[in-house]
CSV table of C-alpha atoms and ligand atoms in Angstrom, one decimal:
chain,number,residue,atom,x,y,z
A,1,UNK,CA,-19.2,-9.6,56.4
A,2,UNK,CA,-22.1,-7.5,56.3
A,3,UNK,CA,-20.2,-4.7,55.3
A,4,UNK,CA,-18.7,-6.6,52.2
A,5,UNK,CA,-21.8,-7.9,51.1
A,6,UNK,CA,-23.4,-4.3,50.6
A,7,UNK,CA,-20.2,-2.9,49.4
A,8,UNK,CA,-20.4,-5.1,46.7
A,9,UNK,CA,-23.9,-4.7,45.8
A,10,UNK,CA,-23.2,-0.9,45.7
A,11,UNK,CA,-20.3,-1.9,43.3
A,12,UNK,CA,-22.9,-3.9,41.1
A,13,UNK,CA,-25.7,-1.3,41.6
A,14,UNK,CA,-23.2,0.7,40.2
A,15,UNK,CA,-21.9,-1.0,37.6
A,16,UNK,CA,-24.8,-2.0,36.0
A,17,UNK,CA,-25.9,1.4,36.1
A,18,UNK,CA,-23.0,2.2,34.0
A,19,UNK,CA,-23.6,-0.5,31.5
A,20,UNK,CA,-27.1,0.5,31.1
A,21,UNK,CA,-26.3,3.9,30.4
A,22,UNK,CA,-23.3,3.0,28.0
A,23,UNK,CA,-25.7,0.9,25.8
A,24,UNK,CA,-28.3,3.7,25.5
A,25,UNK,CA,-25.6,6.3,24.6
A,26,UNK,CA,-24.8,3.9,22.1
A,27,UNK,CA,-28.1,2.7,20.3
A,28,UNK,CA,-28.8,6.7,20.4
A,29,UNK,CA,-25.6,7.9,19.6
A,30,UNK,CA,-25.1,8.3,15.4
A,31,UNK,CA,-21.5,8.9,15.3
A,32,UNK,CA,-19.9,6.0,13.9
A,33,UNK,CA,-21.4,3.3,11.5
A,34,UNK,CA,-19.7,0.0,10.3
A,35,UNK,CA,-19.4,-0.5,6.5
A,36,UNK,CA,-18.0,-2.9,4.3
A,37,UNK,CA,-15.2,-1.6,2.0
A,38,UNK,CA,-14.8,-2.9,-1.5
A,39,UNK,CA,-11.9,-0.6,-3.9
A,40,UNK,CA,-10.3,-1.9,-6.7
A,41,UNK,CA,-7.1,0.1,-7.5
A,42,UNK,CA,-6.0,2.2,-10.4
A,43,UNK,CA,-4.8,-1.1,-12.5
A,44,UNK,CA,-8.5,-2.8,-11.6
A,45,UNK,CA,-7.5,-4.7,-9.2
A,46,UNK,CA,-9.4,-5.6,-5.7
A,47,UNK,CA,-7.1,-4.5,-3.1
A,48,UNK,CA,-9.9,-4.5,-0.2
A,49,UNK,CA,-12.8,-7.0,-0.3
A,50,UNK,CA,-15.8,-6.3,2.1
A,51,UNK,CA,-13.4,-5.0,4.6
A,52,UNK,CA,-15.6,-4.1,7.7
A,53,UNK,CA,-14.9,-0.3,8.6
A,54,UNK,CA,-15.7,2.0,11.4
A,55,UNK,CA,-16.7,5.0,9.9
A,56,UNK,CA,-16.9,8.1,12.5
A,57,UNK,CA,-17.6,11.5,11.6
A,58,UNK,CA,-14.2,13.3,10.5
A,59,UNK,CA,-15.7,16.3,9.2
A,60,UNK,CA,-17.6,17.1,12.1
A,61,UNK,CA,-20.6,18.2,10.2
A,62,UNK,CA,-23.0,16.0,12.2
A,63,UNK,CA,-23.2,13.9,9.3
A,64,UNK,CA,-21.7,10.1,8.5
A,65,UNK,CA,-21.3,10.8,4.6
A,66,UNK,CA,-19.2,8.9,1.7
A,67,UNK,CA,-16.4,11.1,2.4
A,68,UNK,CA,-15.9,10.6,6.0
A,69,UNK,CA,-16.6,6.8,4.9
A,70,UNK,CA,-13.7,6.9,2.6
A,71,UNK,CA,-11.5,8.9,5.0
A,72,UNK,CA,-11.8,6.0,7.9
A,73,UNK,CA,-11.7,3.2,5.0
A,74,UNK,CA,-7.8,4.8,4.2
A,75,UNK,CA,-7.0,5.1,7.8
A,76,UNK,CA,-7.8,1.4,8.2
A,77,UNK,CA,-6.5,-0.4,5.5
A,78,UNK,CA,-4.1,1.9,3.3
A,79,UNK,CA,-0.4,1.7,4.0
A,80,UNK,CA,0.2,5.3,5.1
A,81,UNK,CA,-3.4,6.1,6.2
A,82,UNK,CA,-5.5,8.5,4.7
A,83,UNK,CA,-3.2,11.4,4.7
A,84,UNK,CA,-0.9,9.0,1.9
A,85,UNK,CA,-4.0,7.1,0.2
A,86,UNK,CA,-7.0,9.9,0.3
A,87,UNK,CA,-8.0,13.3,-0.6
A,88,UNK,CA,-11.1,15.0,-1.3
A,89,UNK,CA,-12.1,19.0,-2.1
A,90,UNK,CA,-15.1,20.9,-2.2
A,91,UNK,CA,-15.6,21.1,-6.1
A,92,UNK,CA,-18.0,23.1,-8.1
A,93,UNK,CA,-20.9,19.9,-7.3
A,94,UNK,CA,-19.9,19.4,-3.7
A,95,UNK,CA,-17.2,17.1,-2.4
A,96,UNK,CA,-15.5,15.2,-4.9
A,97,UNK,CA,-12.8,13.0,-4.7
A,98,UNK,CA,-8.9,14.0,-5.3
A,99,UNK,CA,-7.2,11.0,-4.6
A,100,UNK,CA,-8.3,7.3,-4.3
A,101,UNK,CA,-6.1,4.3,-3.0
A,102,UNK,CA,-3.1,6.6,-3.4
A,103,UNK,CA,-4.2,7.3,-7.3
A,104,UNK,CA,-4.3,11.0,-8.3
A,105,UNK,CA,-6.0,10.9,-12.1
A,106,UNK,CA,-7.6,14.0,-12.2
A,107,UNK,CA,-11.0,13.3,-11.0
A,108,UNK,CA,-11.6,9.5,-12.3
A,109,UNK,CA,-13.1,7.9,-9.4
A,110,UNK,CA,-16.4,5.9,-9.0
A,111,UNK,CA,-18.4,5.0,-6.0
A,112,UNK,CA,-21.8,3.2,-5.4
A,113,UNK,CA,-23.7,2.5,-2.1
A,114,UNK,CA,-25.4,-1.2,-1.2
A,115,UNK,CA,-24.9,-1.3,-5.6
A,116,UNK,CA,-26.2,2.1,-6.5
A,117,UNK,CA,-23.6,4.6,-8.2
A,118,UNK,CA,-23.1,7.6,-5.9
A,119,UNK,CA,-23.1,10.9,-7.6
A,120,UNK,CA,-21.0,13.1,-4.7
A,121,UNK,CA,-19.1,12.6,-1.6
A,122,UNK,CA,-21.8,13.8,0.4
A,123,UNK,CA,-24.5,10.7,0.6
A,124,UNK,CA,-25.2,9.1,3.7
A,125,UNK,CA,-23.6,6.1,4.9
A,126,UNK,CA,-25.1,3.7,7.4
A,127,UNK,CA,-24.3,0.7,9.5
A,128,UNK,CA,-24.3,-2.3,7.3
A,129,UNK,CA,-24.2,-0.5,4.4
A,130,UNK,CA,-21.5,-1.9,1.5
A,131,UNK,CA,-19.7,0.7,-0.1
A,132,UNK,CA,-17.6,0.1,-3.4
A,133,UNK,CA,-15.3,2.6,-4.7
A,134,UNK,CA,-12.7,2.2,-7.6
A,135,UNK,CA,-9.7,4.1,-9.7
A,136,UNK,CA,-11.0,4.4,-13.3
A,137,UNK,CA,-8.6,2.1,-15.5
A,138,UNK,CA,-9.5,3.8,-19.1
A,139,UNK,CA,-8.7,7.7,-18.7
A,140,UNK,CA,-10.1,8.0,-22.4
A,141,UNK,CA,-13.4,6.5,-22.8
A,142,UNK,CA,-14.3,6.2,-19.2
A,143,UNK,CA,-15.2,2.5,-20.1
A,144,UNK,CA,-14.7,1.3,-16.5
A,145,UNK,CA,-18.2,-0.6,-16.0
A,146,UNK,CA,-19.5,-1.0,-12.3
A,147,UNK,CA,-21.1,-4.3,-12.0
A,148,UNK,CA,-22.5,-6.5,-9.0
A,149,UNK,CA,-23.3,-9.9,-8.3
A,150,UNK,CA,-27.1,-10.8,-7.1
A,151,UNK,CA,-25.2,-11.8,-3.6
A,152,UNK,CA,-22.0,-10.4,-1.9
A,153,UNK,CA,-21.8,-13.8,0.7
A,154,UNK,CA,-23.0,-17.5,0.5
A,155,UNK,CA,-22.0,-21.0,2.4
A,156,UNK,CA,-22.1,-24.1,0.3
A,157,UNK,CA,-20.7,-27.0,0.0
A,158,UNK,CA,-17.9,-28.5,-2.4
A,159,UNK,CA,-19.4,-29.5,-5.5
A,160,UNK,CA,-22.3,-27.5,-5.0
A,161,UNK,CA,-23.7,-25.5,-7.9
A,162,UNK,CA,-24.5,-21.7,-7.8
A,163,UNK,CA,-26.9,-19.9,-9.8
A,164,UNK,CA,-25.2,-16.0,-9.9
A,165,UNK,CA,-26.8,-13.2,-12.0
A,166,UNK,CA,-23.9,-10.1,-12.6
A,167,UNK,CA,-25.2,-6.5,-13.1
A,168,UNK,CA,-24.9,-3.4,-14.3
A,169,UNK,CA,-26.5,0.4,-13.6
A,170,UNK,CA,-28.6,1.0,-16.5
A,171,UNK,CA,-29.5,4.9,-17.2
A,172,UNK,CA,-32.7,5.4,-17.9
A,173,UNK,CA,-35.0,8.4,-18.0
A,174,UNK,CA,-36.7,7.4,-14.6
A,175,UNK,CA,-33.3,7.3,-12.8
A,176,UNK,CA,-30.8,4.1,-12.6
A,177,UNK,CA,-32.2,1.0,-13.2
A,178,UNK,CA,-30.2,-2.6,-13.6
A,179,UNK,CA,-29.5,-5.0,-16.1
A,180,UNK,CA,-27.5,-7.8,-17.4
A,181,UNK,CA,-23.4,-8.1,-17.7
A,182,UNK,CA,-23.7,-10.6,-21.1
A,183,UNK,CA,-20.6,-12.7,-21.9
A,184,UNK,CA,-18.5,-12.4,-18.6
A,185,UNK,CA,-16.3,-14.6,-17.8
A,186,UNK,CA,-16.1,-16.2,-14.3
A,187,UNK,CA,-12.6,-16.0,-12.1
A,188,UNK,CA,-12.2,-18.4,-9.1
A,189,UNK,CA,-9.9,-17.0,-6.6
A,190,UNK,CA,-8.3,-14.9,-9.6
A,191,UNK,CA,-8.5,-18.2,-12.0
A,192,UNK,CA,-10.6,-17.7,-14.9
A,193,UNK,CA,-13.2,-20.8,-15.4
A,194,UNK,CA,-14.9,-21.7,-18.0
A,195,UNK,CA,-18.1,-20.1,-16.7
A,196,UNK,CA,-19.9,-17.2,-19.0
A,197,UNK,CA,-22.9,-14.9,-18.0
A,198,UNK,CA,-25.5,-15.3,-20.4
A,199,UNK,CA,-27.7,-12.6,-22.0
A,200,UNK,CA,-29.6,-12.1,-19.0
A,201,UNK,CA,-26.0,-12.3,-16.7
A,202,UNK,CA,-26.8,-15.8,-15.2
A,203,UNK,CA,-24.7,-18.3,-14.9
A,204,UNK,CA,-24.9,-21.2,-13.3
A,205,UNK,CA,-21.2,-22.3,-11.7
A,206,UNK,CA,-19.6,-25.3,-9.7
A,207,UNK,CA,-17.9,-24.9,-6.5
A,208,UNK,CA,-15.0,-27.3,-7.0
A,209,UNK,CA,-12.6,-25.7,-4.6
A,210,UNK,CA,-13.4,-25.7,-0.5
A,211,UNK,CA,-12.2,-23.4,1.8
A,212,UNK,CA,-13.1,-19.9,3.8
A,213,UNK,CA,-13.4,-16.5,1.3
A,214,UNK,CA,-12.9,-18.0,-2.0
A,215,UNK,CA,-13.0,-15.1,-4.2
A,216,UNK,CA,-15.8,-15.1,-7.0
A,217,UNK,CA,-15.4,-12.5,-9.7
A,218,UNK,CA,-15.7,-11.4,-13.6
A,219,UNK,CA,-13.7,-10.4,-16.6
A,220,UNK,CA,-14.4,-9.7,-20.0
A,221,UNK,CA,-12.7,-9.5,-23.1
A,222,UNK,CA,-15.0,-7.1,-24.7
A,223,UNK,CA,-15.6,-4.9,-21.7
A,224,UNK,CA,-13.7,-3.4,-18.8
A,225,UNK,CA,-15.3,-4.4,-15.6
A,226,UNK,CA,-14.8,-3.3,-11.9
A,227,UNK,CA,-14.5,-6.6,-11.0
A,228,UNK,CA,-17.7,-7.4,-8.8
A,229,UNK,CA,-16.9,-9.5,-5.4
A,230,UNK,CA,-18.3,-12.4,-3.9
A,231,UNK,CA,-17.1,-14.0,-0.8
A,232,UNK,CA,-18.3,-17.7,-0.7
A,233,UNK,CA,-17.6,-20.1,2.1
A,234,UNK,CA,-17.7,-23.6,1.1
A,235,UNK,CA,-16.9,-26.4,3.2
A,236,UNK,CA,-15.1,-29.6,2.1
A,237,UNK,CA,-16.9,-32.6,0.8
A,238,UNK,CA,-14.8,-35.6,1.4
A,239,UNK,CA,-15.8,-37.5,-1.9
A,240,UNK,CA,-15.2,-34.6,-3.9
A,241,UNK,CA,-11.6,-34.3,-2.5
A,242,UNK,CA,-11.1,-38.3,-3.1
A,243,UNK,CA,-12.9,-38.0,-6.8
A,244,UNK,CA,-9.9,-34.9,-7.8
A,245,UNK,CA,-7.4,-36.9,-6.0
A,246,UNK,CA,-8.2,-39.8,-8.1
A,247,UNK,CA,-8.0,-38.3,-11.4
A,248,UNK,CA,-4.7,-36.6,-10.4
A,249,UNK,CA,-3.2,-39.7,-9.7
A,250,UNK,CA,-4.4,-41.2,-13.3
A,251,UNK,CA,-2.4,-38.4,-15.3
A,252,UNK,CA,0.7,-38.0,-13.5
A,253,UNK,CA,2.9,-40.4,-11.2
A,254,UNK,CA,4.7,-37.8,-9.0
A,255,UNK,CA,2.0,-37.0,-6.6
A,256,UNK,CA,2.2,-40.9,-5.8
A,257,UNK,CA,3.4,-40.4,-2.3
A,258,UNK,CA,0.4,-37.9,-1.4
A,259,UNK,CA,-2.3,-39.7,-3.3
A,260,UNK,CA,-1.2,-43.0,-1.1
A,261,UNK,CA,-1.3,-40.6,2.3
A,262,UNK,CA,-4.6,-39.7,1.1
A,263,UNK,CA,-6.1,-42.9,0.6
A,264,UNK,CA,-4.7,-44.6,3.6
A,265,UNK,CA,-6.9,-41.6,5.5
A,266,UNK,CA,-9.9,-42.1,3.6
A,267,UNK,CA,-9.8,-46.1,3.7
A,268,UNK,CA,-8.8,-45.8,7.7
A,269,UNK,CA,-11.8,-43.6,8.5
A,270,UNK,CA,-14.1,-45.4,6.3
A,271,UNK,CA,-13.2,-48.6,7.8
A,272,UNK,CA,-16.7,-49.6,9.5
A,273,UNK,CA,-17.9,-49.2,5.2
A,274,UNK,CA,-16.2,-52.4,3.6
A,275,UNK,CA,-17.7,-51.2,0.2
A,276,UNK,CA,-15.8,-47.8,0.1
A,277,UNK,CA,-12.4,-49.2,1.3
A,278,UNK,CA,-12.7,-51.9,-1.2
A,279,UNK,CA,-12.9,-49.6,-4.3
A,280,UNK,CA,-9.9,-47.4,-2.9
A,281,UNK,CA,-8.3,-50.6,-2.4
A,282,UNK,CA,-8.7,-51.7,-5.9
A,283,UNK,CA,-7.6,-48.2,-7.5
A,284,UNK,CA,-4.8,-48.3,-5.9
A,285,UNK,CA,-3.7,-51.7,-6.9
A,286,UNK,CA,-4.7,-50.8,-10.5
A,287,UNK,CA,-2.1,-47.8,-10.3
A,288,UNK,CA,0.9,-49.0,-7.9
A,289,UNK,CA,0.7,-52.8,-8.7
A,290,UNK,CA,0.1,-55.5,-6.2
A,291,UNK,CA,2.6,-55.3,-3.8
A,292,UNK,CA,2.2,-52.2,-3.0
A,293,UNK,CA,-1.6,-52.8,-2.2
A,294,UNK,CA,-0.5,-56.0,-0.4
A,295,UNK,CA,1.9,-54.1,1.9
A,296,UNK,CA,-1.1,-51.5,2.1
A,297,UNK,CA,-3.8,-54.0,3.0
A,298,UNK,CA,-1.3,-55.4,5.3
A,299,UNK,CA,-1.3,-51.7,7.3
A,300,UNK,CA,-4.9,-51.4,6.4
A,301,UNK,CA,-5.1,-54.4,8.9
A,302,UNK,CA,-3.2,-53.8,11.6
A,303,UNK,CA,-5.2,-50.9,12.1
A,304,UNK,CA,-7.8,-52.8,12.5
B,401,CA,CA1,-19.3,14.0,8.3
């Protein structure tokens, strides 16, 4: 017994030994970093949305750079890996970019760090840090604009309001400042709304929809914008969801069979508040006539 008991304190000795030198390694090692992806494609669309990378160093230069960055980002999440989606060369300025997300255009690629434009392949990347890269759209002007919201990720709840403010890199002669994106228009999960930034970018927008990632972003009719991306979690508000049912129920009479589903729900687990049942009761007897609502109460009570 004796035996077992020391052979197994060797084993933890040993053990934890091992862990504790596998975490220093770690917290003092500087070979890999995660990074959040964002690239929109060469027709300006998103095709990875704060997609969490591990970025190692491919080059073996000692360095975790942009290029290395975009290297692991198109071994990750590119059909074919990097070797079909990603190519960079040493150009005349350093490394520069060949191919992006499988697009070869001759060089029209743009990148920024944590919202800051990049000017070459060789910047640092570190953990936590969001990189954005994207295909230029316009291979004339070069219009493609790089904009950002204030956030990248928010909770809320349905019906909620959100005060956003978009940007933009603004040149200046003490380096890149930021300003306002006037006059864009707000898309909901790819649905425009009828939300516009103002002169300063603000806007101010409702969260009707719930649900896990809903995708906020811009468009603009009078510029090209790398749509910016914000991932918003927003949790369901049960009177919200009843209010939309509601109204749905007003205009058409197909959805009749869900609406009634619904409401049996909401007047079931609402059952200890008389006032809330009774006003469901009474919208439904307004729409489906009074034997419907009879035969509902009737339910309604053997439930009870
Ligand atoms: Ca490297």
């Amino acid at each position: 017994m004796k035996k077992v008991i020391a052979i197994t304190s060797a084993f933890i000795l040993s053990c934890s030994a091992m862990c504790i030198s596998a975490v220093s390694a770690e917290s003092e090692s500087n070979d890999s970093a995660s990074v959040y992806f964002t690239i929109a494609d060469k027709d300006g669309k998103l095709v990875a949305i704060q997609e969490k990378v591990e970025v190692t160093d491919i080059n073996n230069d000692g360095e975790l750079t942009l290029d290395d960055a975009f290297y692991c980002a198109h071994e990750a999440l590119y059909e074919g890996g990097a070797e079909a989606g990603y190519k960079s060369s040493i150009g005349s300025y350093g490394p520069m970019i060949d191919k992006l997300w499988g697009a070869e255009n001759g060089g029209g690629y743009g990148f920024a760090v944590n919202n800051i434009m990049s000017n070459g392949l060789g910047d640092p990347v570190a953990d936590g840090d969001y990189v954005d890269g994207f295909v230029y759209t316009d291979l004339l002007k070069w219009s493609d604009l790089y904009c950002w919201f204030n956030i990248r990720n928010g909770e809320a709840k349905q019906g909620d309001e959100l005060e956003l403010t978009l940007k933009k890199p603004v040149y200046g002669n003490d380096g890149v400042g930021e300003g306002p994106v006037e006059g864009a228009t707000i898309t909901v999960n790819g649905e425009k709304t009828e939300y516009v930034t103002d002169a300063e970018g603000k806007v101010t927008i409702k969260l009707d929809e719930a649900g896990e990632d809903i995708l906020i972003s811009a468009t603009s009719d009078t510029e090209t914008l790398v749509p910016p991306a914000l991932l918003m979690n927003v949790e369901a508000d049960e009177d919200v969801t009843t209010t939309t049912t509601t109204t749905t129920t007003t205009s058409t009479t197909t959805t009749t069979t869900t609406t009634t589903s619904t409401k049996t729900k909401k007047a079931t687990t609402t059952a200890n508040s008389p006032k809330t049942g009774d006003s469901g009761l009474g919208s439904v007897a307004v729409i489906f006539g009074a034997s419907v609502a009879a035969a509902f109460a009737f339910r309604r009570k053997e439930n009870d």
